[in-house]
GROMACS .gro file of C-alpha atoms in nm:
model
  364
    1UNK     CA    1   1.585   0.219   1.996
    2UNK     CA    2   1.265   0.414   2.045
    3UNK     CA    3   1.117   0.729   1.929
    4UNK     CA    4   0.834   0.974   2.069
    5UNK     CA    5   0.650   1.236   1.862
    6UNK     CA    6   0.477   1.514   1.980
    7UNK     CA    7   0.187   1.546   1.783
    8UNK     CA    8  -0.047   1.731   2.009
    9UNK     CA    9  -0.369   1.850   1.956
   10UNK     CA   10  -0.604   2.024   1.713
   11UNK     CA   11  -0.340   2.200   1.461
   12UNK     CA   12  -0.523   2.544   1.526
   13UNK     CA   13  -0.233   2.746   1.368
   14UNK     CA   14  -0.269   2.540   0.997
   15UNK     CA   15  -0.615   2.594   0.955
   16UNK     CA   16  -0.833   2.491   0.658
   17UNK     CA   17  -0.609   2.198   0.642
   18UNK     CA   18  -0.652   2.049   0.967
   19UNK     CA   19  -1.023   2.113   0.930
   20UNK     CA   20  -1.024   1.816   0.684
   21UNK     CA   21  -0.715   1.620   0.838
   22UNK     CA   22  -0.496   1.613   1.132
   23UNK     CA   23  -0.212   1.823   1.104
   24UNK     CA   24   0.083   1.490   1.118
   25UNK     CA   25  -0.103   1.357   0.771
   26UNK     CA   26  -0.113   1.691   0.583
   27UNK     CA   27   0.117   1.651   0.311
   28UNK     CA   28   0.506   1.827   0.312
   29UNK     CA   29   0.644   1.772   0.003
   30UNK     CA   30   0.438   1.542  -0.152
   31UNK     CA   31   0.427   1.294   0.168
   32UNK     CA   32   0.242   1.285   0.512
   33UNK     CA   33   0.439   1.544   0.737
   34UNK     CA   34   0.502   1.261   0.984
   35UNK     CA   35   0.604   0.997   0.762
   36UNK     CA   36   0.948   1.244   0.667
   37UNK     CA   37   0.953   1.171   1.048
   38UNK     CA   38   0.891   0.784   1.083
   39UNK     CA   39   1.113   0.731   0.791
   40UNK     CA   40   1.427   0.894   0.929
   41UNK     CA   41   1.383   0.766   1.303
   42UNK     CA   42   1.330   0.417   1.069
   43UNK     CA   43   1.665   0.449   0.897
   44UNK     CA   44   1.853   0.527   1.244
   45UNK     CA   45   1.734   0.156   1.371
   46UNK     CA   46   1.432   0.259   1.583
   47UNK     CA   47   1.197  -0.020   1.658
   48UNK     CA   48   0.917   0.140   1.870
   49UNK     CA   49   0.732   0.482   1.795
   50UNK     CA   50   0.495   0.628   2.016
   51UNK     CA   51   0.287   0.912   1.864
   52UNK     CA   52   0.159   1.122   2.159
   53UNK     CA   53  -0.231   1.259   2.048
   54UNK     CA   54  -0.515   1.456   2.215
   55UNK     CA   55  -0.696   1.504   1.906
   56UNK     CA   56  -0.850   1.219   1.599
   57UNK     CA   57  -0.599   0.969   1.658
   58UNK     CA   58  -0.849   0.668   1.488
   59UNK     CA   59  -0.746   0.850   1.162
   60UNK     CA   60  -0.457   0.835   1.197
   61UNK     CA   61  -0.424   0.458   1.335
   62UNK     CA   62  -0.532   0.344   1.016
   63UNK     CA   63  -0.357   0.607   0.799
   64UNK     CA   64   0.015   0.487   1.004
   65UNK     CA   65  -0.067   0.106   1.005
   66UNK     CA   66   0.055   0.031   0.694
   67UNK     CA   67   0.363   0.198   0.753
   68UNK     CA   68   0.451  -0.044   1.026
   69UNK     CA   69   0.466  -0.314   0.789
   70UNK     CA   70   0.620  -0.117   0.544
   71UNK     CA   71   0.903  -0.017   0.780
   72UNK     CA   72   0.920  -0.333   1.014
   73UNK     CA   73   0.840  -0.080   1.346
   74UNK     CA   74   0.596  -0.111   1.588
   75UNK     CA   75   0.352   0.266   1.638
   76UNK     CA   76   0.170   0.297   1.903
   77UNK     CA   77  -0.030   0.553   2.051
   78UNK     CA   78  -0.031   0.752   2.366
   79UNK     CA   79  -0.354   0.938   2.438
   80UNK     CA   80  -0.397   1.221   2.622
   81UNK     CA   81  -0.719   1.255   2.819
   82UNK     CA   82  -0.651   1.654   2.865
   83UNK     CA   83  -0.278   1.830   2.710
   84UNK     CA   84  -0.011   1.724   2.909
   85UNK     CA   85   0.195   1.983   2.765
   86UNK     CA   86   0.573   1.889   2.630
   87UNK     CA   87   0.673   1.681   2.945
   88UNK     CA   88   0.359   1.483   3.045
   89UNK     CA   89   0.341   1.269   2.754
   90UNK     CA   90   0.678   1.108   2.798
   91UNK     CA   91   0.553   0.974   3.174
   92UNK     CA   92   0.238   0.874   3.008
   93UNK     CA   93   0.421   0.686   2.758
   94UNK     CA   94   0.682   0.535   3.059
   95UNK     CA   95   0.590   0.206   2.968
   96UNK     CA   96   0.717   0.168   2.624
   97UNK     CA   97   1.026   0.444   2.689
   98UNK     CA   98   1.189   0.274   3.022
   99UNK     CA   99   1.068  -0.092   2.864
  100UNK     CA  100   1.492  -0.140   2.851
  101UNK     CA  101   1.777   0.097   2.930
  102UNK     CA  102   1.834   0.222   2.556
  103UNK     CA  103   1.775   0.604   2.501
  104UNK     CA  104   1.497   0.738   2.305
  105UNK     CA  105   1.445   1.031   2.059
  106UNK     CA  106   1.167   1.299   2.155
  107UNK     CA  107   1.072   1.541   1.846
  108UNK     CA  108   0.776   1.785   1.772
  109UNK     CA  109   0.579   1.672   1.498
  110UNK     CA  110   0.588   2.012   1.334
  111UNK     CA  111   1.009   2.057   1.279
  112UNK     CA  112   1.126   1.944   0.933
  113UNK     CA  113   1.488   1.939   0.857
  114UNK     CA  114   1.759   1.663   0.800
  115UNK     CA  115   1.719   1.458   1.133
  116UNK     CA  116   2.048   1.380   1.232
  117UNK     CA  117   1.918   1.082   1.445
  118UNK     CA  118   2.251   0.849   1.389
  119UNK     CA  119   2.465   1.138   1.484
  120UNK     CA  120   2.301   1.291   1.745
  121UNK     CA  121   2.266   0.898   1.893
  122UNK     CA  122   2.656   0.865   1.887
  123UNK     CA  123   2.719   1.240   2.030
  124UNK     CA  124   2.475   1.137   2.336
  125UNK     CA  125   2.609   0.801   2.400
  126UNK     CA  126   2.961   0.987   2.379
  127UNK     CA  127   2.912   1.257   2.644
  128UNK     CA  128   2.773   1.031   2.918
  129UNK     CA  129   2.495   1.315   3.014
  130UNK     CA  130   2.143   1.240   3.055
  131UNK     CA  131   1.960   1.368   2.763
  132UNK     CA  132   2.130   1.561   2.493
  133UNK     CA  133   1.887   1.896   2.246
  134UNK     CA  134   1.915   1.905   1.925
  135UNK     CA  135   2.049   2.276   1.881
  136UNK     CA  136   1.958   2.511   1.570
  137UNK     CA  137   2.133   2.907   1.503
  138UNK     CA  138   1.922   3.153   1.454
  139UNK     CA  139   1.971   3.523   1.325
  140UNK     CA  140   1.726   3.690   1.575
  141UNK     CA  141   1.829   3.489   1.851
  142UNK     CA  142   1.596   3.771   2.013
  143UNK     CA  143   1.260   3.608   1.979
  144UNK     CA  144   1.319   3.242   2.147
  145UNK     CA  145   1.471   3.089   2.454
  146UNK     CA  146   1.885   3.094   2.403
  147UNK     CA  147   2.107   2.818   2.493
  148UNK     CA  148   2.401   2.901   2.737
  149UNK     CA  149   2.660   2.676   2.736
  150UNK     CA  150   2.968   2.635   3.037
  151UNK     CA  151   3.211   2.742   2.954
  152UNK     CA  152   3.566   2.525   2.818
  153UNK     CA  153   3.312   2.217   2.785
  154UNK     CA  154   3.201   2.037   2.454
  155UNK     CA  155   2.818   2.145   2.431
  156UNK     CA  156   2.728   2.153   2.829
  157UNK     CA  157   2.448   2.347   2.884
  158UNK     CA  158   2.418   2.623   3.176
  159UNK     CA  159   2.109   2.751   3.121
  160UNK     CA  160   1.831   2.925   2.861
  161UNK     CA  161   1.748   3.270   2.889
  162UNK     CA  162   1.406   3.362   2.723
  163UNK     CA  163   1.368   3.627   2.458
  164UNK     CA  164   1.744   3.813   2.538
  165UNK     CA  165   1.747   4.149   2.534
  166UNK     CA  166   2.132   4.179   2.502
  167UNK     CA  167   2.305   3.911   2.293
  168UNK     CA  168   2.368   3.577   2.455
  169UNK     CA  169   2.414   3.365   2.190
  170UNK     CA  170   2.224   3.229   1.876
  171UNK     CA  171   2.170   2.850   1.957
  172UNK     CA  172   1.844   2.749   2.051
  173UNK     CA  173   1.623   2.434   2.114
  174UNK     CA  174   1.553   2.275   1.770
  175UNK     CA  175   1.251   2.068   1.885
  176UNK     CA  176   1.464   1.722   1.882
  177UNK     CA  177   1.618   1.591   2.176
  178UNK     CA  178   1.748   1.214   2.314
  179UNK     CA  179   1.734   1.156   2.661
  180UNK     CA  180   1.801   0.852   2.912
  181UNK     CA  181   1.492   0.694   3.006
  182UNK     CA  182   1.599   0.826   3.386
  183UNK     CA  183   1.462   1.158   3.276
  184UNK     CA  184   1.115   0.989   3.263
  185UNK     CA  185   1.134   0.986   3.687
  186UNK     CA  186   1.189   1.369   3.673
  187UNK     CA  187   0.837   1.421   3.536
  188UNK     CA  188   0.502   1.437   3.727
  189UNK     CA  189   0.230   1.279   3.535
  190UNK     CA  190   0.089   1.649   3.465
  191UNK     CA  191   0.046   1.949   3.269
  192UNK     CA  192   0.406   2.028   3.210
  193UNK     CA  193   0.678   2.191   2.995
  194UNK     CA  194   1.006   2.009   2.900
  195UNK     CA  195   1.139   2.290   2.834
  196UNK     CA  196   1.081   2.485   3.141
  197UNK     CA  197   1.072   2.218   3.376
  198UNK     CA  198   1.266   1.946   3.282
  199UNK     CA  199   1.574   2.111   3.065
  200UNK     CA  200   1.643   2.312   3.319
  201UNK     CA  201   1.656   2.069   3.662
  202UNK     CA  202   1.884   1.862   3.401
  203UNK     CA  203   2.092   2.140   3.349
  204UNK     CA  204   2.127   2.219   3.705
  205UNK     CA  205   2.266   1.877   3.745
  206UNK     CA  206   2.505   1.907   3.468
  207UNK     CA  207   2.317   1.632   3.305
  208UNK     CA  208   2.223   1.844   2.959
  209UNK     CA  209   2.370   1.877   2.648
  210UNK     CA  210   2.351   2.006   2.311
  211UNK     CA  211   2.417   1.874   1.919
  212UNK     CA  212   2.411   2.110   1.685
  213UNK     CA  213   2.205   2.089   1.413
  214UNK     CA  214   2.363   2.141   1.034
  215UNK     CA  215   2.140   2.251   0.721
  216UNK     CA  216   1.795   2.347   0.731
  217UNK     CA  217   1.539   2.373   0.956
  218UNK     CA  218   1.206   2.489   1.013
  219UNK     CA  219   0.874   2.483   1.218
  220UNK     CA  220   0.594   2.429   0.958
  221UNK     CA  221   0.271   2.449   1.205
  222UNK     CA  222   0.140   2.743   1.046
  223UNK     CA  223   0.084   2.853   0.657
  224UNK     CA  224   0.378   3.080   0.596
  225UNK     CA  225   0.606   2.829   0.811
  226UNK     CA  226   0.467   2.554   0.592
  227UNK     CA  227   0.529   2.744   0.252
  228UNK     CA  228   0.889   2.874   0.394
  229UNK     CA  229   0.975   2.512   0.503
  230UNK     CA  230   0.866   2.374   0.177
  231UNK     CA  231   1.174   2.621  -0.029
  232UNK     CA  232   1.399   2.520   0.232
  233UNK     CA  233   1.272   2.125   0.181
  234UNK     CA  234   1.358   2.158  -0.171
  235UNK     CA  235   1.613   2.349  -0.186
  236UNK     CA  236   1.764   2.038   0.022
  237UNK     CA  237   1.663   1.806  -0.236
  238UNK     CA  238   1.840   2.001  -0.496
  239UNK     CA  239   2.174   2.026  -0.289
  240UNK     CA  240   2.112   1.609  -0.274
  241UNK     CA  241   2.067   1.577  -0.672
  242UNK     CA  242   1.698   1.390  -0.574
  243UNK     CA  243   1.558   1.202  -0.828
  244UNK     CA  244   1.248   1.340  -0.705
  245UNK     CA  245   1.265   1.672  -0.835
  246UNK     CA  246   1.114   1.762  -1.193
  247UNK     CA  247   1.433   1.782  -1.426
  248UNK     CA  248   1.509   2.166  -1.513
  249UNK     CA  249   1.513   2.055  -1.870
  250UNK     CA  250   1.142   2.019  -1.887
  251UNK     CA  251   1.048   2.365  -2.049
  252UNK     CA  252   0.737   2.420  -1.786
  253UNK     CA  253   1.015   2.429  -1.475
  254UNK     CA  254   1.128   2.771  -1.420
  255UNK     CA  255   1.423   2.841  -1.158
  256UNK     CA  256   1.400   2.492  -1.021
  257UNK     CA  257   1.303   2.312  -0.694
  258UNK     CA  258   0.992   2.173  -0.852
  259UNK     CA  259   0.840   1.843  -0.722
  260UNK     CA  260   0.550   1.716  -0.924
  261UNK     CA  261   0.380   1.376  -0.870
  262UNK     CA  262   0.418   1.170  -1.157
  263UNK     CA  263   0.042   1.146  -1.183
  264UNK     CA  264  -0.021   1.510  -1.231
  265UNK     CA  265  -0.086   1.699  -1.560
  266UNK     CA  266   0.078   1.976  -1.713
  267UNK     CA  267  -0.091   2.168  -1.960
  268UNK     CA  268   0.093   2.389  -2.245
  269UNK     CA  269   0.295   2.724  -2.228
  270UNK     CA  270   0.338   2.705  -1.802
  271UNK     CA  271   0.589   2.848  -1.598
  272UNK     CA  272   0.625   2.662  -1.268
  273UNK     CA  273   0.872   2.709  -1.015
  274UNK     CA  274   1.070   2.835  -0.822
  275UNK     CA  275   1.025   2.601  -0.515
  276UNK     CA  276   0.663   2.442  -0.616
  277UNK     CA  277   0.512   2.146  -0.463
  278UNK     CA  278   0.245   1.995  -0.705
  279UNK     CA  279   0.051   1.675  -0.545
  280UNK     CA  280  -0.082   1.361  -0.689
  281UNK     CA  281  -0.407   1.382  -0.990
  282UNK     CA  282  -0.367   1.754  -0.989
  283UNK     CA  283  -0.463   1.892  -1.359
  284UNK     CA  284  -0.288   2.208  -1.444
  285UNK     CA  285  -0.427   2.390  -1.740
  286UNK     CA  286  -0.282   2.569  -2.004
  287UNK     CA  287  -0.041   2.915  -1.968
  288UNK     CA  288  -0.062   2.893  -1.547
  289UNK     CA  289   0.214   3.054  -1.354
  290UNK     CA  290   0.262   2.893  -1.029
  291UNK     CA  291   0.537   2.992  -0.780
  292UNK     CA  292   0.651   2.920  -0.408
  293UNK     CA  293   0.281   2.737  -0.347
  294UNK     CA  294   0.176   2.414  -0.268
  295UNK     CA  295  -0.108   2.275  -0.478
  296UNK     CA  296  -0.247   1.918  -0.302
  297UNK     CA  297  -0.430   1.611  -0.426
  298UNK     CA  298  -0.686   1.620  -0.696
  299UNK     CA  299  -0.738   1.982  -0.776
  300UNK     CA  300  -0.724   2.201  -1.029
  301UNK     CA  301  -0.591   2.514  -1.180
  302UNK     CA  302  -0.766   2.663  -1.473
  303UNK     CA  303  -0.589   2.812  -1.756
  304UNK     CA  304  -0.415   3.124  -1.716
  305UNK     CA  305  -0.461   3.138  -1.322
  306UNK     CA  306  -0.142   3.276  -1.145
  307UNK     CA  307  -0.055   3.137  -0.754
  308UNK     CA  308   0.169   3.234  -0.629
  309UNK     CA  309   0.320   3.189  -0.204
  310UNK     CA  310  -0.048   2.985  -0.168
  311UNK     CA  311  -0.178   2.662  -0.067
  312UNK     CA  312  -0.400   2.530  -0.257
  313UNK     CA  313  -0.642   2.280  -0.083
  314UNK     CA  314  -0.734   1.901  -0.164
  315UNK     CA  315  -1.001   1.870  -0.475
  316UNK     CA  316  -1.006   2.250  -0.467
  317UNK     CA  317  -1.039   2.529  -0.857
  318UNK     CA  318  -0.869   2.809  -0.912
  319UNK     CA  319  -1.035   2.948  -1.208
  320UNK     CA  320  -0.943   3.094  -1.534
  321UNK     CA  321  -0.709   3.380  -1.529
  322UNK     CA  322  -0.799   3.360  -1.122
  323UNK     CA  323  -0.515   3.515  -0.896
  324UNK     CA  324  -0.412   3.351  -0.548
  325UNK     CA  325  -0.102   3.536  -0.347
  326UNK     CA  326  -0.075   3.660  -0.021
  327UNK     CA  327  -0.044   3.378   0.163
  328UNK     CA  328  -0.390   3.234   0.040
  329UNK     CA  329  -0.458   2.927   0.187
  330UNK     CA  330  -0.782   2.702  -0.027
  331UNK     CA  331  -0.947   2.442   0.243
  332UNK     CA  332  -1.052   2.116   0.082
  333UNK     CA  333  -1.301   2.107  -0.215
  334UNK     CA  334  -1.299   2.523  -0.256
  335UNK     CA  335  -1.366   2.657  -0.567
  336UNK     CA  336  -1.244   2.965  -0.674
  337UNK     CA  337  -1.440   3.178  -0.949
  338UNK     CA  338  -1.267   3.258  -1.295
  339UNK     CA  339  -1.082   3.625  -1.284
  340UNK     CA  340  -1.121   3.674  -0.912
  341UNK     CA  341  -0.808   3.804  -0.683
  342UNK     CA  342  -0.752   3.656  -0.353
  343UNK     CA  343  -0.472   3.818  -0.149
  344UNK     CA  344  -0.429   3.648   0.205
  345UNK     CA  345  -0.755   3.462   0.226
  346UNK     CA  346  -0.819   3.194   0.449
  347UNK     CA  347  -1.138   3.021   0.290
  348UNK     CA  348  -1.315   2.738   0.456
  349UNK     CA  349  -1.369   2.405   0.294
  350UNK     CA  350  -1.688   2.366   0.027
  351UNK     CA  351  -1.674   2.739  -0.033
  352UNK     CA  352  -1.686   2.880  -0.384
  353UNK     CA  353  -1.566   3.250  -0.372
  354UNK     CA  354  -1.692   3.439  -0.647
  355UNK     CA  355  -1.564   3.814  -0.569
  356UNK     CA  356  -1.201   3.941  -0.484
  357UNK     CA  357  -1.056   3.907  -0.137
  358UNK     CA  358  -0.816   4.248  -0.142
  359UNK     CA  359  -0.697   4.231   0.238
  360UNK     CA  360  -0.644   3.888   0.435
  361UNK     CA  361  -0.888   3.717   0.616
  362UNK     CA  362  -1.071   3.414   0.720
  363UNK     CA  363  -1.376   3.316   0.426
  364UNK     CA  364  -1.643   3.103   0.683
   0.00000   0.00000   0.00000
């Protein structure tokens, strides 16, 4: 089988990160947000993934090679010489998707949940249709396009309606689909939306479907997504029994749903958790309270410092008795000064912020 991910382009909406990396390498829960990706499509028997890029895609050749080996799957990469929107990139990538008559799996590099690729495989092959969308409730329906379904059928799909006004339903597209690789000849190699192009000439037809989607889900592509999506991440772990979560017995975890890399330090007298992600070298100091944040690679959190909902950048200090909440977000190698507040800053990479950041906004 095949796979094609939608990574896109410059990762606007997860800035500092995606200053320093492209958004698909940032890490979610400890790992590359793609490779949650690569590894699931992997484990449903999927041979060939395109990754379809506008933006950096050397770094990420080299950073992806070594899972092919590691994997046994061929990645290539389809680039985009100007955003071909949600459609395009599947005719741009015809060759590989129609190669043989198997379907393939489309998914937005941003969505993290359980993928349900085996399952949704056997529910598309089952209803005969042409492609089949990966379906997700939602309690304010409100805000996205609704699926429709016909009615007295198993998952047929009428229509969408954008943004309801009066309550339709509470189903809508999840960002996942698998489709026929006849749905390739639909689309015009061109700026164009699956989703309001493609879904709904399928539809017409009688050729769509839906699967819904069970557990968690969540688009990370922006810092309060990402932080949200992490809980929800971990809270999944926890429901699993992972191995990878720090046992509660360790007196430093505090509520649970705490994943720290082996390789990071702990100092004494810390409270950490609930739902904390704490990357590889970090060194956390002594009495530091850290709660629903992500702290990344190599940084560094001075004694007594409180985060808490933050992200805390690669090779980045938060000082002594320093306070990140807010929805603070450290670019890479940012220093934060001891005993300063930062509520809902946005700072840069190399900055060093010496004075308190009261209201949010963006530190150049």
């Amino acid at each position: 089988m095949k796979g094609l991910i939608l990574v896109g382009g410059y990762g606007t909406r997860l800035r500092p990160l995606t200053l320093t990396l492209p958004k698909p390498l940032v890490e979610f829960g400890n790992k590359p947000m793609i490779l949650h990706q690569v590894e699931s499509l992997a484990a449903a028997g999927v041979t060939d993934i395109v990754l379809a890029v506008n933006y950096r895609p050397e770094i990420m050749v080299a950073a992806l090679k070594k899972y092919e080996e590691l994997y046994n799957i061929s990645i290539t990469f389809s680039v985009e010489t100007e955003p071909l929107g949600t459609a395009g990139p599947l005719k741009l990538a015809a060759e590989v998707l129609q190669k043989d008559d198997t379907p393939f799996f489309v998914l937005n590099s941003d969505i993290i949940c359980d993928y349900p690729f085996m399952q949704l495989a056997e529910f598309h092959r089952s209803h005969g249709g042409e492609a089949t969308v990966v379906a997700t409730k939602v309690e304010e329906p409100s805000k996205y396009g609704v699926i429709v379904h016909k009615p007295n059928t198993i998952g047929q799909i009428d229509r969408f309606v954008e943004k309801p006004v009066e309550f339709v339903g509470n189903r809508i597209n999840a960002g996942i689909y698998i489709l026929n690789p006849s749905v390739v000849d639909r689309i015009e190699l061109r700026p164009t939306s699956i989703e309001k192009e493609t879904f709904p000439s399928l539809a017409k037809d009688g050729e769509l479907y839906s699967f819904d989607l069970e557990g968690y889900w969540m688009d990370v592509g922006q810092p309060k997504d990402f932080l949200s999506g992490t809980c929800l991440y971990l809270s999944s772990l926890a429901k699993k029994g992972s191995k990878l979560l720090t046992p509660t017995t360790e007196e430093f975890v505090h509520g649970g749903n705490v994943l720290i890399d082996p390789s990071a330090k702990v100092g004494k007298n810390c409270r950490i958790g609930p739902n904390v992600t704490v990357g590889p070298n970090v060194v956390i100091g002594d009495g530091v309270r850290l709660q629903r944040c992500v702290i990344l690679q190599g940084s560094r959190i001075r004694d007594h410092a409180w985060v808490k909902s933050s992200i805390v950048g690669w090779n980045s200090t938060v000082g002594r008795w320093a306070r990140l909440e807010g929805v603070t977000v450290l670019g890479d190698d940012v220093t934060v000064a001891d005993e300063v507040y930062v509520n809902g800053g946005s700072v840069l990479p190399h900055k060093t912020i010496t004075s308190n950041i009261e209201t949010p906004s963006i530190i150049m």
